[in-house]
Amino acid sequence: MEKSFAAAAEELFRVPSAVSYTVKKLEEDLGVVIFDRSKRKAEFTPTGQLLLKHGRTILNATENLSTLVIQAESGWEPELRICIDNIMNCSPIYSLIGEFQKQYPHVEIRLVEEVFGGTFDALNSGRVDLAIGTAEDIDSIKYQYLDIGKINFVFAVAYDHPLTKLPRPITIEEVKKYPSVVVSDSSRNLPAKSSGIFEGQRRLTVPTVDKKIMSHVLGLGVGYLPLFRINQELDSGALVIIETSPATNRTNNVGIAWRKENSGKALKWFIERLINIKREAFIS
């Protein structure tokens, strides 16, 4: 901020009288005194300080609005909303976001986590533009689907759980004696889903996959866990894979989905990168 009208005029490539006239005209139009001219150098009055503070905010907002309008006209979204399923490894998407921000800093990114059917629910309801970790059984007319791979699930319990003391394989009737740890589906509009629960089995419902793994380690319940998420617990012996009869280990196909009608350039940028990167990194 310049300390005199003369210095300000020089900075603006204008004559001092023009700057003085502009300030005086502004004071007359607003009916306030912006500068105290009773001293050797003009200083801001409290009202002038307030005008300066909020004036800068307005100018910055105007500049940002202009940028957003230009972006929208050229096909760039002001914000790209991405959803990733809580079961996935987030590292690949964070790497892409970092790369994107360096190239297109004016496009905001909103990243949210959903659980189970909530991932597709977020896309289907229009809350997000790109969903990572959806099931493959979606409407191929409305949505484009890009395969990631299969998630292997294993039946795992704490190392000291009573089931580990029984002869293998463990019968389903023995399994049903203990609560099944279930991750709560975050769907808001579509019917909530659940899996890995046997008829008549009690439930312990938790909010995330991390909490489900913790619950298994603490021996609070039993159930299926994504194999790629529990390698450390298996290596340390905190968790043990149990064979059941009949065999119930399973796999889920997951992928990336978006609306075909969405032609935004930010979405297109991410899709092109996702096609070319090792998508299996999301589940490893």
PDB file of C-alpha atoms in Angstrom:
ATOM      1  CA  MET A   1       0.000   0.000   0.000  1.00  0.00           C
ATOM      2  CA  GLU A   2       1.420   3.375  -1.031  1.00  0.00           C
ATOM      3  CA  LYS A   3       1.943   6.123   1.604  1.00  0.00           C
ATOM      4  CA  SER A   4       0.911   9.137  -0.491  1.00  0.00           C
ATOM      5  CA  PHE A   5      -1.320  10.122  -3.399  1.00  0.00           C
ATOM      6  CA  ALA A   6       1.793  10.979  -5.425  1.00  0.00           C
ATOM      7  CA  ALA A   7       3.298   7.517  -4.900  1.00  0.00           C
ATOM      8  CA  ALA A   8      -0.046   5.879  -5.657  1.00  0.00           C
ATOM      9  CA  ALA A   9      -0.377   7.933  -8.831  1.00  0.00           C
ATOM     10  CA  GLU A  10       3.086   6.849  -9.934  1.00  0.00           C
ATOM     11  CA  GLU A  11       2.204   3.189  -9.293  1.00  0.00           C
ATOM     12  CA  LEU A  12      -1.002   3.577 -11.333  1.00  0.00           C
ATOM     13  CA  PHE A  13       0.699   5.606 -14.125  1.00  0.00           C
ATOM     14  CA  ARG A  14      -1.615   8.546 -13.485  1.00  0.00           C
ATOM     15  CA  VAL A  15      -1.101  12.143 -12.388  1.00  0.00           C
ATOM     16  CA  PRO A  16      -1.593  12.918  -8.652  1.00  0.00           C
ATOM     17  CA  SER A  17      -4.516  15.237  -9.345  1.00  0.00           C
ATOM     18  CA  ALA A  18      -6.413  12.432 -11.063  1.00  0.00           C
ATOM     19  CA  VAL A  19      -5.991  10.130  -8.050  1.00  0.00           C
ATOM     20  CA  SER A  20      -7.001  12.907  -5.638  1.00  0.00           C
ATOM     21  CA  TYR A  21     -10.100  13.669  -7.718  1.00  0.00           C
ATOM     22  CA  THR A  22     -11.109   9.984  -7.838  1.00  0.00           C
ATOM     23  CA  VAL A  23     -10.805   9.636  -4.046  1.00  0.00           C
ATOM     24  CA  LYS A  24     -12.725  12.875  -3.440  1.00  0.00           C
ATOM     25  CA  LYS A  25     -15.479  11.784  -5.833  1.00  0.00           C
ATOM     26  CA  LEU A  26     -15.739   8.414  -4.044  1.00  0.00           C
ATOM     27  CA  GLU A  27     -16.071  10.176  -0.680  1.00  0.00           C
ATOM     28  CA  GLU A  28     -18.817  12.424  -2.054  1.00  0.00           C
ATOM     29  CA  ASP A  29     -20.709   9.512  -3.617  1.00  0.00           C
ATOM     30  CA  LEU A  30     -20.557   7.453  -0.409  1.00  0.00           C
ATOM     31  CA  GLY A  31     -21.058  10.411   1.920  1.00  0.00           C
ATOM     32  CA  VAL A  32     -18.093   9.397   4.098  1.00  0.00           C
ATOM     33  CA  VAL A  33     -14.540  10.569   4.770  1.00  0.00           C
ATOM     34  CA  ILE A  34     -12.010   7.986   3.650  1.00  0.00           C
ATOM     35  CA  PHE A  35      -8.799   9.933   4.357  1.00  0.00           C
ATOM     36  CA  ASP A  36      -7.826  12.195   7.243  1.00  0.00           C
ATOM     37  CA  ARG A  37      -6.014  15.099   5.561  1.00  0.00           C
ATOM     38  CA  SER A  38      -5.327  17.108   8.733  1.00  0.00           C
ATOM     39  CA  LYS A  39      -1.829  15.674   9.087  1.00  0.00           C
ATOM     40  CA  ARG A  40       1.297  15.975   6.957  1.00  0.00           C
ATOM     41  CA  LYS A  41       0.332  12.819   5.078  1.00  0.00           C
ATOM     42  CA  ALA A  42      -3.202  11.662   4.393  1.00  0.00           C
ATOM     43  CA  GLU A  43      -4.138   8.640   6.498  1.00  0.00           C
ATOM     44  CA  PHE A  44      -7.083   6.300   6.368  1.00  0.00           C
ATOM     45  CA  THR A  45      -9.951   7.050   8.725  1.00  0.00           C
ATOM     46  CA  PRO A  46     -11.548   4.036  10.478  1.00  0.00           C
ATOM     47  CA  THR A  47     -14.179   4.092   7.734  1.00  0.00           C
ATOM     48  CA  GLY A  48     -11.425   4.169   5.128  1.00  0.00           C
ATOM     49  CA  GLN A  49      -9.751   1.155   6.731  1.00  0.00           C
ATOM     50  CA  LEU A  50     -13.053  -0.731   6.581  1.00  0.00           C
ATOM     51  CA  LEU A  51     -13.491   0.219   2.929  1.00  0.00           C
ATOM     52  CA  LEU A  52      -9.942  -0.931   2.143  1.00  0.00           C
ATOM     53  CA  LYS A  53     -10.374  -4.287   3.878  1.00  0.00           C
ATOM     54  CA  HIS A  54     -13.674  -5.231   2.289  1.00  0.00           C
ATOM     55  CA  GLY A  55     -12.870  -3.553  -1.011  1.00  0.00           C
ATOM     56  CA  ARG A  56      -9.939  -5.926  -1.486  1.00  0.00           C
ATOM     57  CA  THR A  57     -12.236  -8.883  -0.764  1.00  0.00           C
ATOM     58  CA  ILE A  58     -14.738  -7.682  -3.350  1.00  0.00           C
ATOM     59  CA  LEU A  59     -12.050  -7.093  -5.957  1.00  0.00           C
ATOM     60  CA  ASN A  60     -10.589 -10.553  -5.392  1.00  0.00           C
ATOM     61  CA  ALA A  61     -14.041 -12.118  -5.571  1.00  0.00           C
ATOM     62  CA  THR A  62     -14.733 -10.246  -8.813  1.00  0.00           C
ATOM     63  CA  GLU A  63     -11.470 -11.492 -10.298  1.00  0.00           C
ATOM     64  CA  ASN A  64     -12.224 -15.070  -9.211  1.00  0.00           C
ATOM     65  CA  LEU A  65     -15.734 -14.839 -10.634  1.00  0.00           C
ATOM     66  CA  SER A  66     -14.348 -13.684 -13.964  1.00  0.00           C
ATOM     67  CA  THR A  67     -11.982 -16.652 -13.987  1.00  0.00           C
ATOM     68  CA  LEU A  68     -14.822 -19.073 -13.194  1.00  0.00           C
ATOM     69  CA  VAL A  69     -17.010 -17.639 -15.959  1.00  0.00           C
ATOM     70  CA  ILE A  70     -14.198 -17.989 -18.489  1.00  0.00           C
ATOM     71  CA  GLN A  71     -13.571 -21.563 -17.285  1.00  0.00           C
ATOM     72  CA  ALA A  72     -17.236 -22.499 -17.584  1.00  0.00           C
ATOM     73  CA  GLU A  73     -17.473 -21.016 -21.076  1.00  0.00           C
ATOM     74  CA  SER A  74     -14.473 -23.075 -22.166  1.00  0.00           C
ATOM     75  CA  GLY A  75     -15.863 -26.325 -20.702  1.00  0.00           C
ATOM     76  CA  TRP A  76     -13.965 -26.463 -17.401  1.00  0.00           C
ATOM     77  CA  GLU A  77     -16.029 -27.193 -14.299  1.00  0.00           C
ATOM     78  CA  PRO A  78     -15.594 -24.792 -11.356  1.00  0.00           C
ATOM     79  CA  GLU A  79     -15.566 -27.897  -9.116  1.00  0.00           C
ATOM     80  CA  LEU A  80     -15.045 -31.610  -9.714  1.00  0.00           C
ATOM     81  CA  ARG A  81     -16.625 -33.913  -7.139  1.00  0.00           C
ATOM     82  CA  ILE A  82     -14.988 -37.303  -6.666  1.00  0.00           C
ATOM     83  CA  CYS A  83     -16.178 -40.148  -4.480  1.00  0.00           C
ATOM     84  CA  ILE A  84     -13.997 -43.066  -3.417  1.00  0.00           C
ATOM     85  CA  ASP A  85     -15.233 -46.138  -1.623  1.00  0.00           C
ATOM     86  CA  ASN A  86     -13.947 -46.472   1.926  1.00  0.00           C
ATOM     87  CA  ILE A  87     -12.492 -49.878   1.156  1.00  0.00           C
ATOM     88  CA  MET A  88     -10.099 -48.550  -1.488  1.00  0.00           C
ATOM     89  CA  ASN A  89      -6.486 -47.365  -1.244  1.00  0.00           C
ATOM     90  CA  CYS A  90      -6.676 -43.569  -1.668  1.00  0.00           C
ATOM     91  CA  SER A  91      -3.022 -42.988  -2.632  1.00  0.00           C
ATOM     92  CA  PRO A  92      -3.515 -43.147  -6.439  1.00  0.00           C
ATOM     93  CA  ILE A  93      -6.286 -40.537  -6.458  1.00  0.00           C
ATOM     94  CA  TYR A  94      -4.310 -38.199  -4.184  1.00  0.00           C
ATOM     95  CA  SER A  95      -1.393 -38.409  -6.618  1.00  0.00           C
ATOM     96  CA  LEU A  96      -3.684 -37.501  -9.520  1.00  0.00           C
ATOM     97  CA  ILE A  97      -5.214 -34.604  -7.585  1.00  0.00           C
ATOM     98  CA  GLY A  98      -1.738 -33.215  -6.910  1.00  0.00           C
ATOM     99  CA  GLU A  99      -0.829 -33.422 -10.592  1.00  0.00           C
ATOM    100  CA  PHE A 100      -4.134 -31.810 -11.606  1.00  0.00           C
ATOM    101  CA  GLN A 101      -3.802 -28.899  -9.162  1.00  0.00           C
ATOM    102  CA  LYS A 102      -0.432 -27.934 -10.623  1.00  0.00           C
ATOM    103  CA  GLN A 103      -1.945 -27.653 -14.106  1.00  0.00           C
ATOM    104  CA  TYR A 104      -5.426 -26.320 -13.310  1.00  0.00           C
ATOM    105  CA  PRO A 105      -5.353 -24.526  -9.922  1.00  0.00           C
ATOM    106  CA  HIS A 106      -8.658 -22.716 -10.512  1.00  0.00           C
ATOM    107  CA  VAL A 107     -10.719 -25.929 -10.572  1.00  0.00           C
ATOM    108  CA  GLU A 108     -11.676 -26.964  -7.061  1.00  0.00           C
ATOM    109  CA  ILE A 109     -11.687 -30.639  -6.099  1.00  0.00           C
ATOM    110  CA  ARG A 110     -14.126 -32.111  -3.592  1.00  0.00           C
ATOM    111  CA  LEU A 111     -13.175 -35.616  -2.454  1.00  0.00           C
ATOM    112  CA  VAL A 112     -15.582 -37.624  -0.324  1.00  0.00           C
ATOM    113  CA  GLU A 113     -15.659 -41.170   1.014  1.00  0.00           C
ATOM    114  CA  GLU A 114     -18.690 -43.435   0.871  1.00  0.00           C
ATOM    115  CA  VAL A 115     -19.320 -46.967   2.056  1.00  0.00           C
ATOM    116  CA  PHE A 116     -20.643 -49.982   0.161  1.00  0.00           C
ATOM    117  CA  GLY A 117     -23.659 -49.004  -1.997  1.00  0.00           C
ATOM    118  CA  GLY A 118     -23.216 -45.374  -0.974  1.00  0.00           C
ATOM    119  CA  THR A 119     -20.496 -44.997  -3.615  1.00  0.00           C
ATOM    120  CA  PHE A 120     -22.897 -45.568  -6.499  1.00  0.00           C
ATOM    121  CA  ASP A 121     -25.689 -43.800  -4.619  1.00  0.00           C
ATOM    122  CA  ALA A 122     -23.568 -40.625  -4.582  1.00  0.00           C
ATOM    123  CA  LEU A 123     -23.084 -40.832  -8.355  1.00  0.00           C
ATOM    124  CA  ASN A 124     -26.676 -41.808  -9.096  1.00  0.00           C
ATOM    125  CA  SER A 125     -28.086 -38.926  -7.045  1.00  0.00           C
ATOM    126  CA  GLY A 126     -25.773 -36.369  -8.669  1.00  0.00           C
ATOM    127  CA  ARG A 127     -23.740 -35.625  -5.534  1.00  0.00           C
ATOM    128  CA  VAL A 128     -20.497 -36.554  -7.309  1.00  0.00           C
ATOM    129  CA  ASP A 129     -19.194 -36.606 -10.869  1.00  0.00           C
ATOM    130  CA  LEU A 130     -16.798 -39.547 -10.570  1.00  0.00           C
ATOM    131  CA  ALA A 131     -17.116 -42.643  -8.386  1.00  0.00           C
ATOM    132  CA  ILE A 132     -14.199 -44.959  -7.615  1.00  0.00           C
ATOM    133  CA  GLY A 133     -14.995 -48.385  -6.200  1.00  0.00           C
ATOM    134  CA  THR A 134     -18.483 -49.041  -7.590  1.00  0.00           C
ATOM    135  CA  ALA A 135     -19.849 -52.478  -8.404  1.00  0.00           C
ATOM    136  CA  GLU A 136     -19.966 -53.376 -12.086  1.00  0.00           C
ATOM    137  CA  ASP A 137     -23.727 -54.075 -12.203  1.00  0.00           C
ATOM    138  CA  ILE A 138     -24.778 -50.532 -13.130  1.00  0.00           C
ATOM    139  CA  ASP A 139     -26.880 -49.126 -15.969  1.00  0.00           C
ATOM    140  CA  SER A 140     -24.605 -49.196 -19.027  1.00  0.00           C
ATOM    141  CA  ILE A 141     -26.892 -46.773 -20.875  1.00  0.00           C
ATOM    142  CA  LYS A 142     -26.463 -43.959 -18.339  1.00  0.00           C
ATOM    143  CA  TYR A 143     -23.006 -44.732 -16.966  1.00  0.00           C
ATOM    144  CA  GLN A 144     -19.566 -45.527 -18.292  1.00  0.00           C
ATOM    145  CA  TYR A 145     -17.689 -48.158 -16.294  1.00  0.00           C
ATOM    146  CA  LEU A 146     -13.935 -48.756 -16.122  1.00  0.00           C
ATOM    147  CA  ASP A 147     -12.825 -51.978 -14.447  1.00  0.00           C
ATOM    148  CA  ILE A 148     -10.320 -51.862 -11.584  1.00  0.00           C
ATOM    149  CA  GLY A 149     -10.194 -55.533 -10.675  1.00  0.00           C
ATOM    150  CA  LYS A 150     -11.330 -57.992  -8.037  1.00  0.00           C
ATOM    151  CA  ILE A 151     -11.181 -57.593  -4.278  1.00  0.00           C
ATOM    152  CA  ASN A 152     -10.598 -60.881  -2.504  1.00  0.00           C
ATOM    153  CA  PHE A 153     -12.360 -61.298   0.855  1.00  0.00           C
ATOM    154  CA  VAL A 154     -11.351 -63.815   3.498  1.00  0.00           C
ATOM    155  CA  PHE A 155     -13.019 -64.927   6.703  1.00  0.00           C
ATOM    156  CA  ALA A 156     -10.698 -63.652   9.444  1.00  0.00           C
ATOM    157  CA  VAL A 157     -10.839 -63.484  13.234  1.00  0.00           C
ATOM    158  CA  ALA A 158      -8.607 -62.389  16.105  1.00  0.00           C
ATOM    159  CA  TYR A 159      -5.699 -64.724  16.891  1.00  0.00           C
ATOM    160  CA  ASP A 160      -7.252 -65.687  20.251  1.00  0.00           C
ATOM    161  CA  HIS A 161     -10.868 -65.936  19.125  1.00  0.00           C
ATOM    162  CA  PRO A 162     -12.720 -69.082  20.270  1.00  0.00           C
ATOM    163  CA  LEU A 163     -13.192 -70.143  16.632  1.00  0.00           C
ATOM    164  CA  THR A 164      -9.438 -70.610  16.271  1.00  0.00           C
ATOM    165  CA  LYS A 165      -9.581 -73.400  18.882  1.00  0.00           C
ATOM    166  CA  LEU A 166     -12.036 -75.518  16.883  1.00  0.00           C
ATOM    167  CA  PRO A 167     -11.139 -78.140  14.238  1.00  0.00           C
ATOM    168  CA  ARG A 168     -10.999 -76.811  10.686  1.00  0.00           C
ATOM    169  CA  PRO A 169     -13.015 -76.169   8.640  1.00  0.00           C
ATOM    170  CA  ILE A 170     -15.422 -74.306  10.910  1.00  0.00           C
ATOM    171  CA  THR A 171     -19.120 -74.917  10.324  1.00  0.00           C
ATOM    172  CA  ILE A 172     -21.465 -72.020   9.606  1.00  0.00           C
ATOM    173  CA  GLU A 173     -23.436 -72.972  12.703  1.00  0.00           C
ATOM    174  CA  GLU A 174     -20.348 -72.294  14.829  1.00  0.00           C
ATOM    175  CA  VAL A 175     -19.762 -68.975  13.033  1.00  0.00           C
ATOM    176  CA  LYS A 176     -23.332 -67.847  13.724  1.00  0.00           C
ATOM    177  CA  LYS A 177     -22.713 -67.952  17.472  1.00  0.00           C
ATOM    178  CA  TYR A 178     -20.674 -64.739  17.206  1.00  0.00           C
ATOM    179  CA  PRO A 179     -21.621 -61.247  15.971  1.00  0.00           C
ATOM    180  CA  SER A 180     -20.829 -60.371  12.370  1.00  0.00           C
ATOM    181  CA  VAL A 181     -19.001 -57.037  12.075  1.00  0.00           C
ATOM    182  CA  VAL A 182     -20.787 -55.026   9.381  1.00  0.00           C
ATOM    183  CA  VAL A 183     -19.791 -51.717   7.796  1.00  0.00           C
ATOM    184  CA  SER A 184     -22.814 -49.426   7.578  1.00  0.00           C
ATOM    185  CA  ASP A 185     -23.920 -48.669   4.022  1.00  0.00           C
ATOM    186  CA  SER A 186     -23.822 -44.883   3.475  1.00  0.00           C
ATOM    187  CA  SER A 187     -26.571 -44.830   0.802  1.00  0.00           C
ATOM    188  CA  ARG A 188     -28.998 -41.951   1.180  1.00  0.00           C
ATOM    189  CA  ASN A 189     -31.494 -42.711  -1.574  1.00  0.00           C
ATOM    190  CA  LEU A 190     -30.953 -46.280  -2.753  1.00  0.00           C
ATOM    191  CA  PRO A 191     -31.773 -49.218  -0.448  1.00  0.00           C
ATOM    192  CA  ALA A 192     -28.913 -50.000   1.932  1.00  0.00           C
ATOM    193  CA  LYS A 193     -27.020 -53.238   1.309  1.00  0.00           C
ATOM    194  CA  SER A 194     -25.258 -55.734   3.525  1.00  0.00           C
ATOM    195  CA  SER A 195     -23.310 -58.927   2.902  1.00  0.00           C
ATOM    196  CA  GLY A 196     -21.479 -61.696   4.715  1.00  0.00           C
ATOM    197  CA  ILE A 197     -24.208 -62.161   7.318  1.00  0.00           C
ATOM    198  CA  PHE A 198     -25.700 -65.573   7.956  1.00  0.00           C
ATOM    199  CA  GLU A 199     -29.357 -66.003   8.834  1.00  0.00           C
ATOM    200  CA  GLY A 200     -29.988 -65.453  12.518  1.00  0.00           C
ATOM    201  CA  GLN A 201     -26.541 -63.986  13.164  1.00  0.00           C
ATOM    202  CA  ARG A 202     -26.191 -60.918  15.382  1.00  0.00           C
ATOM    203  CA  ARG A 203     -24.542 -57.757  14.027  1.00  0.00           C
ATOM    204  CA  LEU A 204     -22.006 -55.238  15.215  1.00  0.00           C
ATOM    205  CA  THR A 205     -22.362 -52.258  12.857  1.00  0.00           C
ATOM    206  CA  VAL A 206     -19.384 -49.903  12.432  1.00  0.00           C
ATOM    207  CA  PRO A 207     -18.876 -46.808  10.215  1.00  0.00           C
ATOM    208  CA  THR A 208     -15.746 -47.695   8.200  1.00  0.00           C
ATOM    209  CA  VAL A 209     -13.612 -50.576   6.978  1.00  0.00           C
ATOM    210  CA  ASP A 210     -10.800 -49.460   9.299  1.00  0.00           C
ATOM    211  CA  LYS A 211     -13.158 -49.762  12.274  1.00  0.00           C
ATOM    212  CA  LYS A 212     -14.271 -53.188  11.047  1.00  0.00           C
ATOM    213  CA  ILE A 213     -10.673 -54.409  10.909  1.00  0.00           C
ATOM    214  CA  MET A 214     -10.068 -53.007  14.402  1.00  0.00           C
ATOM    215  CA  SER A 215     -13.177 -54.754  15.690  1.00  0.00           C
ATOM    216  CA  HIS A 216     -11.933 -58.075  14.296  1.00  0.00           C
ATOM    217  CA  VAL A 217      -8.503 -57.584  15.886  1.00  0.00           C
ATOM    218  CA  LEU A 218     -10.150 -56.856  19.252  1.00  0.00           C
ATOM    219  CA  GLY A 219     -12.247 -60.006  18.974  1.00  0.00           C
ATOM    220  CA  LEU A 220     -15.544 -58.111  18.996  1.00  0.00           C
ATOM    221  CA  GLY A 221     -16.936 -60.070  16.069  1.00  0.00           C
ATOM    222  CA  VAL A 222     -16.216 -62.089  12.957  1.00  0.00           C
ATOM    223  CA  GLY A 223     -16.730 -61.812   9.218  1.00  0.00           C
ATOM    224  CA  TYR A 224     -15.097 -61.156   5.894  1.00  0.00           C
ATOM    225  CA  LEU A 225     -12.281 -58.685   5.347  1.00  0.00           C
ATOM    226  CA  PRO A 226     -10.598 -57.433   2.146  1.00  0.00           C
ATOM    227  CA  LEU A 227      -7.352 -59.388   1.940  1.00  0.00           C
ATOM    228  CA  PHE A 228      -5.272 -56.472   0.629  1.00  0.00           C
ATOM    229  CA  ARG A 229      -6.245 -54.357   3.671  1.00  0.00           C
ATOM    230  CA  ILE A 230      -5.144 -56.849   6.348  1.00  0.00           C
ATOM    231  CA  ASN A 231      -1.713 -58.025   5.188  1.00  0.00           C
ATOM    232  CA  GLN A 232      -0.025 -56.317   8.135  1.00  0.00           C
ATOM    233  CA  GLU A 233      -2.426 -57.860  10.670  1.00  0.00           C
ATOM    234  CA  LEU A 234      -1.961 -61.300   9.114  1.00  0.00           C
ATOM    235  CA  ASP A 235       1.831 -60.981   9.085  1.00  0.00           C
ATOM    236  CA  SER A 236       1.887 -59.907  12.741  1.00  0.00           C
ATOM    237  CA  GLY A 237      -0.476 -62.705  13.744  1.00  0.00           C
ATOM    238  CA  ALA A 238      -3.147 -60.310  15.058  1.00  0.00           C
ATOM    239  CA  LEU A 239      -5.639 -61.835  12.609  1.00  0.00           C
ATOM    240  CA  VAL A 240      -6.047 -65.419  11.440  1.00  0.00           C
ATOM    241  CA  ILE A 241      -7.818 -66.627   8.299  1.00  0.00           C
ATOM    242  CA  ILE A 242     -10.351 -69.320   9.126  1.00  0.00           C
ATOM    243  CA  GLU A 243     -11.553 -71.971   6.677  1.00  0.00           C
ATOM    244  CA  THR A 244     -15.268 -72.574   6.800  1.00  0.00           C
ATOM    245  CA  SER A 245     -17.511 -75.355   5.590  1.00  0.00           C
ATOM    246  CA  PRO A 246     -18.935 -74.812   3.114  1.00  0.00           C
ATOM    247  CA  ALA A 247     -16.160 -72.552   1.782  1.00  0.00           C
ATOM    248  CA  THR A 248     -17.394 -68.959   1.791  1.00  0.00           C
ATOM    249  CA  ASN A 249     -14.434 -66.831   0.693  1.00  0.00           C
ATOM    250  CA  ARG A 250     -15.570 -64.476  -2.038  1.00  0.00           C
ATOM    251  CA  THR A 251     -14.529 -61.781  -4.508  1.00  0.00           C
ATOM    252  CA  ASN A 252     -16.132 -58.516  -5.591  1.00  0.00           C
ATOM    253  CA  ASN A 253     -15.531 -56.787  -8.908  1.00  0.00           C
ATOM    254  CA  VAL A 254     -15.077 -53.029  -8.553  1.00  0.00           C
ATOM    255  CA  GLY A 255     -14.487 -50.188 -10.949  1.00  0.00           C
ATOM    256  CA  ILE A 256     -14.739 -46.491 -11.772  1.00  0.00           C
ATOM    257  CA  ALA A 257     -17.962 -44.959 -13.054  1.00  0.00           C
ATOM    258  CA  TRP A 258     -19.267 -41.647 -14.363  1.00  0.00           C
ATOM    259  CA  ARG A 259     -22.288 -40.332 -16.222  1.00  0.00           C
ATOM    260  CA  LYS A 260     -21.933 -40.548 -20.001  1.00  0.00           C
ATOM    261  CA  GLU A 261     -23.665 -37.181 -20.398  1.00  0.00           C
ATOM    262  CA  ASN A 262     -20.987 -35.402 -18.336  1.00  0.00           C
ATOM    263  CA  SER A 263     -18.577 -33.763 -20.792  1.00  0.00           C
ATOM    264  CA  GLY A 264     -16.614 -31.591 -18.370  1.00  0.00           C
ATOM    265  CA  LYS A 265     -12.925 -31.181 -19.165  1.00  0.00           C
ATOM    266  CA  ALA A 266     -11.785 -31.781 -15.574  1.00  0.00           C
ATOM    267  CA  LEU A 267     -13.675 -35.088 -15.504  1.00  0.00           C
ATOM    268  CA  LYS A 268     -12.193 -35.993 -18.873  1.00  0.00           C
ATOM    269  CA  TRP A 269      -8.685 -35.235 -17.576  1.00  0.00           C
ATOM    270  CA  PHE A 270      -9.104 -37.607 -14.633  1.00  0.00           C
ATOM    271  CA  ILE A 271     -10.640 -40.349 -16.760  1.00  0.00           C
ATOM    272  CA  GLU A 272      -7.752 -40.205 -19.237  1.00  0.00           C
ATOM    273  CA  ARG A 273      -5.252 -40.518 -16.386  1.00  0.00           C
ATOM    274  CA  LEU A 274      -7.203 -43.325 -14.732  1.00  0.00           C
ATOM    275  CA  ILE A 275      -7.244 -45.271 -17.997  1.00  0.00           C
ATOM    276  CA  ASN A 276      -3.465 -45.077 -18.234  1.00  0.00           C
ATOM    277  CA  ILE A 277      -2.408 -45.664 -14.627  1.00  0.00           C
ATOM    278  CA  LYS A 278      -2.181 -49.004 -12.850  1.00  0.00           C
ATOM    279  CA  ARG A 279      -5.741 -49.100 -11.533  1.00  0.00           C
ATOM    280  CA  GLU A 280      -4.981 -52.181  -9.448  1.00  0.00           C
ATOM    281  CA  ALA A 281      -3.124 -49.828  -7.088  1.00  0.00           C
ATOM    282  CA  PHE A 282      -6.508 -48.895  -5.636  1.00  0.00           C
ATOM    283  CA  ILE A 283      -6.878 -52.440  -4.306  1.00  0.00           C
ATOM    284  CA  SER A 284      -3.309 -53.277  -3.322  1.00  0.00           C
TER     285      SER A 284
END
